[in-house]
Tab-separated table of C-alpha atoms in Angstrom:
chain	number	residue	atom	x	y	z
X	57	MET	CA	-1.131	-9.734	31.255
X	58	ALA	CA	-3.410	-11.276	28.651
X	59	LEU	CA	-6.566	-10.010	30.390
X	60	ILE	CA	-6.519	-6.308	29.470
X	61	ASP	CA	-10.031	-5.320	30.559
X	62	ASN	CA	-12.970	-7.278	31.793
X	63	GLY	CA	-16.475	-6.196	32.711
X	64	VAL	CA	-19.951	-7.475	33.396
X	65	TYR	CA	-22.706	-5.160	32.169
X	66	VAL	CA	-26.384	-5.052	33.067
X	67	HIS	CA	-28.727	-2.746	31.157
X	68	GLY	CA	-25.739	-1.043	29.544
X	69	ARG	CA	-23.889	-0.266	32.774
X	70	ARG	CA	-20.823	-1.930	34.249
X	71	VAL	CA	-21.739	-3.651	37.463
X	72	GLU	CA	-18.639	-5.772	37.993
X	73	THR	CA	-14.945	-5.662	37.074
X	74	PRO	CA	-13.675	-9.207	37.659
X	75	LYS	CA	-9.965	-9.755	38.231
X	76	ASN	CA	-9.766	-13.048	36.351
X	77	LEU	CA	-11.722	-15.258	33.994
X	78	ASP	CA	-13.108	-17.606	36.634
X	79	GLU	CA	-14.522	-14.666	38.576
X	80	THR	CA	-16.042	-13.358	35.358
X	81	TYR	CA	-17.919	-16.589	34.764
X	82	ARG	CA	-19.225	-16.655	38.339
X	83	LEU	CA	-20.356	-13.007	38.378
X	84	LEU	CA	-21.980	-13.295	34.968
X	85	ASP	CA	-24.086	-16.220	36.171
X	86	ALA	CA	-25.065	-14.260	39.281
X	87	ALA	CA	-25.754	-10.858	37.742
X	88	GLY	CA	-26.959	-11.794	34.271
X	89	GLY	CA	-26.369	-9.209	31.556
X	90	ILE	CA	-23.347	-9.581	29.312
X	91	ALA	CA	-19.617	-10.087	29.814
X	92	TRP	CA	-17.078	-8.206	27.722
X	93	ILE	CA	-13.682	-9.853	27.990
X	94	GLY	CA	-10.649	-8.223	26.357
X	95	LEU	CA	-7.596	-10.445	25.811
X	96	TYR	CA	-4.219	-9.490	24.363
X	97	ARG	CA	-2.106	-12.320	22.974
X	98	PRO	CA	-3.590	-14.868	25.387
X	99	SER	CA	-2.087	-18.260	26.111
X	100	PRO	CA	-3.730	-21.424	24.731
X	101	GLU	CA	-4.919	-22.234	28.268
X	102	GLU	CA	-6.733	-18.893	28.570
X	103	VAL	CA	-8.407	-19.325	25.190
X	104	ALA	CA	-9.359	-22.893	26.144
X	105	SER	CA	-10.946	-21.596	29.355
X	106	VAL	CA	-13.105	-19.111	27.437
X	107	ALA	CA	-13.969	-21.782	24.861
X	108	ARG	CA	-15.198	-24.203	27.552
X	109	GLU	CA	-17.248	-21.591	29.365
X	110	PHE	CA	-19.008	-20.197	26.292
X	111	ASP	CA	-19.033	-23.396	24.217
X	112	LEU	CA	-17.035	-21.926	21.344
X	113	HIS	CA	-16.648	-23.965	18.188
X	114	PRO	CA	-13.282	-25.769	17.937
X	115	LEU	CA	-12.618	-24.505	14.404
X	116	ALA	CA	-13.077	-20.883	15.509
X	117	VAL	CA	-10.877	-21.476	18.554
X	118	GLU	CA	-8.199	-23.007	16.326
X	119	ASP	CA	-8.274	-19.919	14.070
X	120	ALA	CA	-8.012	-17.612	17.075
X	121	LEU	CA	-4.980	-19.487	18.391
X	122	SER	CA	-3.115	-19.770	15.092
X	123	GLY	CA	-3.723	-16.215	13.886
X	124	HIS	CA	-2.748	-14.965	10.420
X	125	GLN	CA	-6.351	-15.174	9.247
X	126	ARG	CA	-8.066	-13.200	6.527
X	127	SER	CA	-10.935	-10.859	7.374
X	128	LYS	CA	-14.099	-12.941	7.711
X	129	VAL	CA	-17.257	-13.561	9.730
X	130	GLU	CA	-18.789	-16.967	10.478
X	131	ARG	CA	-21.710	-18.137	12.559
X	132	TYR	CA	-21.581	-21.220	14.781
X	133	GLY	CA	-25.046	-21.656	16.266
X	134	ASP	CA	-25.740	-18.609	18.460
X	135	THR	CA	-22.133	-17.431	18.333
X	136	LEU	CA	-20.556	-15.141	15.745
X	137	PHE	CA	-16.856	-15.428	15.048
X	138	ALA	CA	-15.257	-12.497	13.239
X	139	VAL	CA	-11.704	-11.729	12.170
X	140	LEU	CA	-10.780	-8.110	11.479
X	141	ARG	CA	-7.550	-6.637	10.151
X	142	PRO	CA	-7.077	-3.254	11.820
X	143	ALA	CA	-4.214	-1.151	10.540
X	144	ARG	CA	-2.345	2.062	11.173
X	145	TYR	CA	-0.163	4.287	9.012
X	146	ARG	CA	3.444	4.833	10.104
X	147	ASP	CA	4.557	8.256	8.883
X	148	GLU	CA	8.263	7.722	9.492
X	149	GLN	CA	8.488	4.572	7.353
X	150	GLU	CA	5.633	5.594	5.018
X	151	SER	CA	4.193	2.108	5.465
X	152	ILE	CA	1.114	0.357	6.845
X	153	GLU	CA	1.264	-1.776	9.978
X	154	PHE	CA	-1.448	-4.449	10.090
X	155	GLY	CA	-2.909	-6.068	13.156
X	156	GLU	CA	-5.345	-8.899	13.743
X	157	LEU	CA	-8.428	-8.948	15.932
X	158	HIS	CA	-10.630	-11.966	16.699
X	159	LEU	CA	-14.118	-11.565	18.144
X	160	PHE	CA	-16.514	-14.090	19.640
X	161	VAL	CA	-20.000	-12.613	20.010
X	162	GLY	CA	-22.664	-14.662	21.751
X	163	PRO	CA	-26.035	-14.030	23.408
X	164	ASP	CA	-24.450	-12.853	26.676
X	165	PHE	CA	-20.766	-12.332	25.962
X	166	VAL	CA	-18.179	-10.620	23.780
X	167	VAL	CA	-14.612	-11.897	23.750
X	168	THR	CA	-11.961	-9.918	21.893
X	169	ILE	CA	-8.528	-11.369	21.198
X	170	ARG	CA	-5.933	-8.923	19.897
X	171	HIS	CA	-2.675	-9.944	18.286
X	172	ALA	CA	-1.373	-6.363	17.799
X	173	GLU	CA	-1.522	-2.931	19.431
X	174	SER	CA	-4.313	-1.649	17.181
X	175	PRO	CA	-7.185	-1.043	17.383
X	176	ASN	CA	-7.585	0.923	20.585
X	177	LEU	CA	-10.358	-1.117	22.187
X	178	ALA	CA	-10.027	0.870	25.416
X	179	ALA	CA	-11.413	3.869	23.531
X	180	VAL	CA	-14.259	1.728	22.177
X	181	ARG	CA	-15.126	0.478	25.663
X	182	ALA	CA	-15.037	4.022	27.074
X	183	ARG	CA	-17.312	5.265	24.290
X	184	MET	CA	-19.769	2.421	24.872
X	185	GLU	CA	-19.785	2.868	28.650
X	186	ALA	CA	-20.521	6.559	28.113
X	187	ASN	CA	-23.602	5.545	26.089
X	188	PRO	CA	-25.494	2.982	28.194
X	189	ALA	CA	-28.483	3.047	25.826
X	190	LEU	CA	-26.293	1.756	22.993
X	191	LEU	CA	-24.505	-0.783	25.182
X	192	ALA	CA	-27.870	-2.035	26.450
X	193	MET	CA	-28.639	-3.242	22.912
X	194	GLY	CA	-26.402	-6.208	23.670
X	195	PRO	CA	-23.299	-7.878	22.275
X	196	GLU	CA	-24.215	-6.883	18.705
X	197	ALA	CA	-23.805	-3.238	19.719
X	198	VAL	CA	-20.265	-4.000	20.893
X	199	LEU	CA	-19.568	-5.706	17.572
X	200	TYR	CA	-20.842	-2.620	15.731
X	201	ALA	CA	-18.682	-0.280	17.853
X	202	ILE	CA	-15.543	-2.344	17.183
X	203	LEU	CA	-16.287	-2.506	13.449
X	204	ASP	CA	-16.783	1.257	13.439
X	205	GLU	CA	-13.456	1.809	15.237
X	206	VAL	CA	-11.570	-0.445	12.819
X	207	VAL	CA	-13.067	1.209	9.734
X	208	ASP	CA	-12.488	4.716	11.143
X	209	GLY	CA	-8.860	3.703	11.629
X	210	TYR	CA	-8.546	3.213	7.884
X	211	GLU	CA	-9.069	6.930	7.152
X	212	PRO	CA	-5.566	8.060	8.249
X	213	ILE	CA	-4.140	5.287	6.066
X	214	VAL	CA	-6.087	6.556	3.060
X	215	ALA	CA	-4.792	10.081	3.743
X	216	GLY	CA	-1.206	8.816	4.103
X	217	LEU	CA	-1.381	6.803	0.873
X	218	LEU	CA	-2.857	9.784	-0.958
X	219	ASN	CA	0.027	11.961	0.217
X	220	ASP	CA	2.549	9.326	-0.924
X	221	ILE	CA	0.903	9.138	-4.349
X	222	ASP	CA	0.996	12.940	-4.675
X	223	GLU	CA	4.740	12.857	-3.937
X	224	ILE	CA	5.257	10.156	-6.564
X	225	GLU	CA	3.373	12.211	-9.155
X	226	ASP	CA	5.632	15.188	-8.394
X	227	GLN	CA	8.754	13.028	-8.796
X	228	LEU	CA	7.410	11.330	-11.911
X	229	PHE	CA	7.862	14.394	-14.094
X	230	GLY	CA	11.009	15.593	-12.368
X	231	ASP	CA	14.543	15.467	-13.716
X	232	GLY	CA	14.724	11.666	-13.453
X	233	ASP	CA	18.056	11.653	-11.618
X	234	ASP	CA	17.213	8.457	-9.722
X	235	ASP	CA	14.836	6.423	-11.845
X	236	SER	CA	15.562	3.153	-10.029
X	237	ALA	CA	14.619	4.626	-6.621
X	238	LEU	CA	11.340	5.969	-7.996
X	239	SER	CA	10.488	2.634	-9.625
X	240	ARG	CA	11.155	0.881	-6.334
X	241	ARG	CA	8.989	3.337	-4.410
X	242	ILE	CA	6.077	2.899	-6.840
X	243	TYR	CA	6.385	-0.881	-6.565
X	244	GLU	CA	6.561	-0.862	-2.758
X	245	LEU	CA	3.598	1.509	-2.477
X	246	SER	CA	1.609	-0.709	-4.877
X	247	ARG	CA	2.328	-3.670	-2.619
X	248	GLU	CA	1.160	-1.703	0.438
X	249	VAL	CA	-2.080	-0.781	-1.346
X	250	ILE	CA	-2.692	-4.419	-2.329
X	251	ASN	CA	-2.171	-5.591	1.262
X	252	PHE	CA	-4.486	-2.839	2.481
X	253	GLN	CA	-7.101	-3.914	-0.037
X	254	ARG	CA	-6.896	-7.515	1.209
X	255	ALA	CA	-7.665	-6.275	4.719
X	256	VAL	CA	-10.531	-3.946	3.778
X	257	HIS	CA	-12.242	-5.557	0.786
X	258	PRO	CA	-13.866	-8.503	2.658
X	259	LEU	CA	-15.607	-6.073	5.014
X	260	ASN	CA	-18.162	-5.186	2.328
X	261	GLY	CA	-19.427	-8.759	2.202
X	262	MET	CA	-19.167	-9.197	5.975
X	263	LEU	CA	-21.277	-6.129	6.711
X	264	GLU	CA	-23.811	-7.036	4.037
X	265	TRP	CA	-24.099	-10.509	5.603
X	266	LEU	CA	-24.609	-9.022	9.063
X	267	ARG	CA	-27.178	-6.574	7.728
X	268	ARG	CA	-29.172	-9.321	6.015
X	269	GLY	CA	-29.275	-11.323	9.252
X	270	SER	CA	-30.395	-8.376	11.372
X	271	GLU	CA	-34.126	-9.065	11.127
X	272	LYS	CA	-33.749	-12.796	11.705
X	273	TYR	CA	-31.847	-12.210	14.940
X	274	ARG	CA	-34.040	-9.238	15.944
X	275	ILE	CA	-31.311	-6.608	15.926
X	276	ASP	CA	-32.426	-3.150	17.010
X	277	GLU	CA	-33.418	-0.963	14.049
X	278	GLU	CA	-31.169	1.902	15.161
X	279	LEU	CA	-28.254	-0.513	15.329
X	280	GLN	CA	-29.085	-1.682	11.794
X	281	ARG	CA	-28.821	1.928	10.606
X	282	SER	CA	-25.446	2.233	12.310
X	283	LEU	CA	-24.225	-0.915	10.559
X	284	ARG	CA	-25.360	0.523	7.215
X	285	ASP	CA	-23.365	3.659	7.982
X	286	VAL	CA	-20.246	1.561	8.633
X	287	LEU	CA	-20.921	-0.303	5.370
X	288	ASP	CA	-21.144	2.983	3.443
X	289	HIS	CA	-17.869	4.090	4.987
X	290	THR	CA	-16.245	0.781	4.031
X	291	ILE	CA	-17.470	1.073	0.441
X	292	ARG	CA	-15.920	4.546	0.167
X	293	VAL	CA	-12.595	3.271	1.492
X	294	ASN	CA	-12.629	0.390	-0.983
X	295	GLU	CA	-13.383	2.768	-3.851
X	296	LYS	CA	-10.419	4.924	-2.874
X	297	ILE	CA	-8.164	1.860	-2.695
X	298	ASP	CA	-9.279	0.816	-6.191
X	299	SER	CA	-8.453	4.288	-7.491
X	300	PHE	CA	-5.031	4.158	-5.780
X	301	ARG	CA	-4.220	0.860	-7.497
X	302	ALA	CA	-5.217	2.287	-10.891
X	303	ILE	CA	-3.147	5.449	-10.335
X	304	LEU	CA	-0.060	3.481	-9.291
X	305	GLU	CA	-0.378	1.096	-12.249
X	306	ASN	CA	-0.587	4.107	-14.577
X	307	ALA	CA	2.310	5.778	-12.762
X	308	LEU	CA	4.496	2.722	-13.289
X	309	THR	CA	3.558	2.633	-16.984
X	310	VAL	CA	4.222	6.356	-17.436
X	311	HIS	CA	7.502	6.099	-15.540
X	312	SER	CA	8.671	3.233	-17.749
X	313	ALA	CA	7.777	5.260	-20.837
X	314	LEU	CA	9.607	8.338	-19.533
X	315	VAL	CA	12.704	6.305	-18.699
X	316	ALA	CA	12.667	4.748	-22.163
X	317	ARG	CA	12.301	8.176	-23.770
X	318	ARG	CA	15.149	9.639	-21.740
X	319	GLN	CA	17.350	6.713	-22.690
X	320	THR	CA	16.440	7.180	-26.355
X	321	GLU	CA	17.158	10.900	-26.196
X	322	ALA	CA	20.480	10.206	-24.507
X	323	GLY	CA	21.338	7.707	-27.241
X	324	LEU	CA	20.394	10.189	-29.955
X	325	ALA	CA	22.447	12.913	-28.296
X	326	GLN	CA	25.393	10.540	-28.105
X	327	ASN	CA	24.977	9.685	-31.794
X	328	ASP	CA	24.973	13.399	-32.667
X	329	GLU	CA	28.223	13.858	-30.778
X	330	ILE	CA	29.779	10.903	-32.565
X	331	LYS	CA	28.694	12.344	-35.935
X	332	LYS	CA	30.244	15.703	-35.130
X	333	ILE	CA	33.513	14.165	-34.009
X	334	SER	CA	33.643	11.916	-37.076
X	335	SER	CA	32.888	14.851	-39.415
X	336	TRP	CA	35.660	17.029	-38.001
X	337	ALA	CA	38.047	14.098	-38.041
X	338	ALA	CA	37.323	13.554	-41.768
X	339	ILE	CA	37.741	17.272	-42.521
X	340	ILE	CA	41.096	17.366	-40.738
X	341	PHE	CA	42.192	14.090	-42.331
X	342	ALA	CA	41.913	15.370	-45.929
X	343	PRO	CA	44.550	18.182	-45.659
X	344	THR	CA	46.681	15.925	-43.498
X	345	LEU	CA	46.681	13.297	-46.243
X	346	VAL	CA	47.823	15.772	-48.900
X	347	GLY	CA	50.473	17.217	-46.604
X	348	THR	CA	51.726	13.763	-45.704
X	349	VAL	CA	52.077	12.739	-49.349
X	350	TYR	CA	54.180	15.768	-50.213
X	351	GLY	CA	56.127	15.506	-46.985
X	352	MET	CA	57.683	12.191	-48.003
X	353	ASN	CA	61.457	12.257	-48.533
X	354	PHE	CA	61.623	11.279	-52.195
X	355	ASP	CA	63.704	13.099	-54.799
X	356	VAL	CA	61.680	12.065	-57.851
X	357	MET	CA	58.284	13.673	-57.385
X	358	PRO	CA	57.055	15.593	-60.478
X	359	GLU	CA	55.262	18.326	-58.503
X	360	LEU	CA	58.263	19.172	-56.278
X	361	HIS	CA	59.954	21.341	-58.898
X	362	TRP	CA	56.756	22.587	-60.558
X	363	ALA	CA	56.077	26.265	-60.046
X	364	PHE	CA	52.390	25.669	-59.294
X	365	GLY	CA	52.975	22.580	-57.118
X	366	TYR	CA	52.729	24.381	-53.776
X	367	PRO	CA	49.598	26.421	-54.650
X	368	MET	CA	48.007	23.245	-56.015
X	369	ALA	CA	48.688	21.329	-52.755
X	370	ILE	CA	47.289	24.127	-50.605
X	371	GLY	CA	44.302	24.464	-52.911
X	372	ALA	CA	43.639	20.726	-52.717
X	373	MET	CA	43.737	20.850	-48.912
X	374	VAL	CA	41.285	23.769	-48.791
X	375	ALA	CA	39.026	22.228	-51.444
X	376	PHE	CA	38.814	18.884	-49.653
X	377	ALA	CA	38.137	20.553	-46.296
X	378	VAL	CA	35.479	22.917	-47.643
X	379	GLY	CA	33.874	20.156	-49.703
X	380	LEU	CA	33.624	17.771	-46.768
X	381	PHE	CA	32.351	20.545	-44.495
X	382	GLY	CA	29.595	21.300	-47.024
X	383	VAL	CA	28.629	17.635	-47.329
X	384	PHE	CA	28.433	17.103	-43.549
X	385	LYS	CA	26.556	20.337	-43.088
X	386	TYR	CA	24.041	19.276	-45.708
X	387	LYS	CA	23.526	15.977	-43.915
X	388	LYS	CA	23.150	17.881	-40.621
X	389	TRP	CA	26.101	16.173	-39.025
X	390	LEU	CA	27.503	19.578	-38.128
């Protein structure tokens, strides 16, 4: 069902729970007060019904039907239209799941249209019904309560992202066995942070805009203080997101530098091995050359019948080997 919850409130207390939209309109006219209609993925016909009854602006209705909107707030006459991007952190996937919430707030009504499971508006309604004095402040109080719920829902995401960043920092200076996996994780987490920032960042301007209009529309002073508290909370979340982006950018830079250094060290180590192998090959080659020359099957070789020929050949082999060893040692090839 698209109609999740539906109530008519007078002086902050629920007096009617209509079963459908038409009954809501009739009871609201009879009882006065305000109507709070909660819709979940409604059909175009249901949205059109609400739009006709409360004279909603066609552009706002079009946005509510199409979805995929950025966070924003707009005023059409006496009606506020707001789009919020609630979110929740999924521990198993270490990712953020974003939702979309549309609100129409008028003089005597609040209509919420959810396109995802979050936020938990049932909890918001229960909290408001438990505080009739706050609910009696009107539709703006409902708007504040929903804003507060959405912003409070960002805290677990901040904690989850912080934990992920701590894990990345631990891996960053590890043994580097899987550099490609770490690079991918840093990139994916950076993308999550950017998407989170897109959802949260507009709230600063939205709340400032609502706060500036509070006096003009005679919003209760206590409610204004509550909105300022939500704004402060939003600013803190945005500051943390900015710091996360900076940390991840630095982490990617440091990781690239560490990978380059490890590759350089591996290349240098390989060069050292090649030098050692080449040095020993040269040392072995010198005696082999002398032995090969005197191992040829020729009868006419002056040194073959010379008494000192054999000692001279052995001496030459030793001299070449020792000489080359000394040269390579001096050059630190060995």
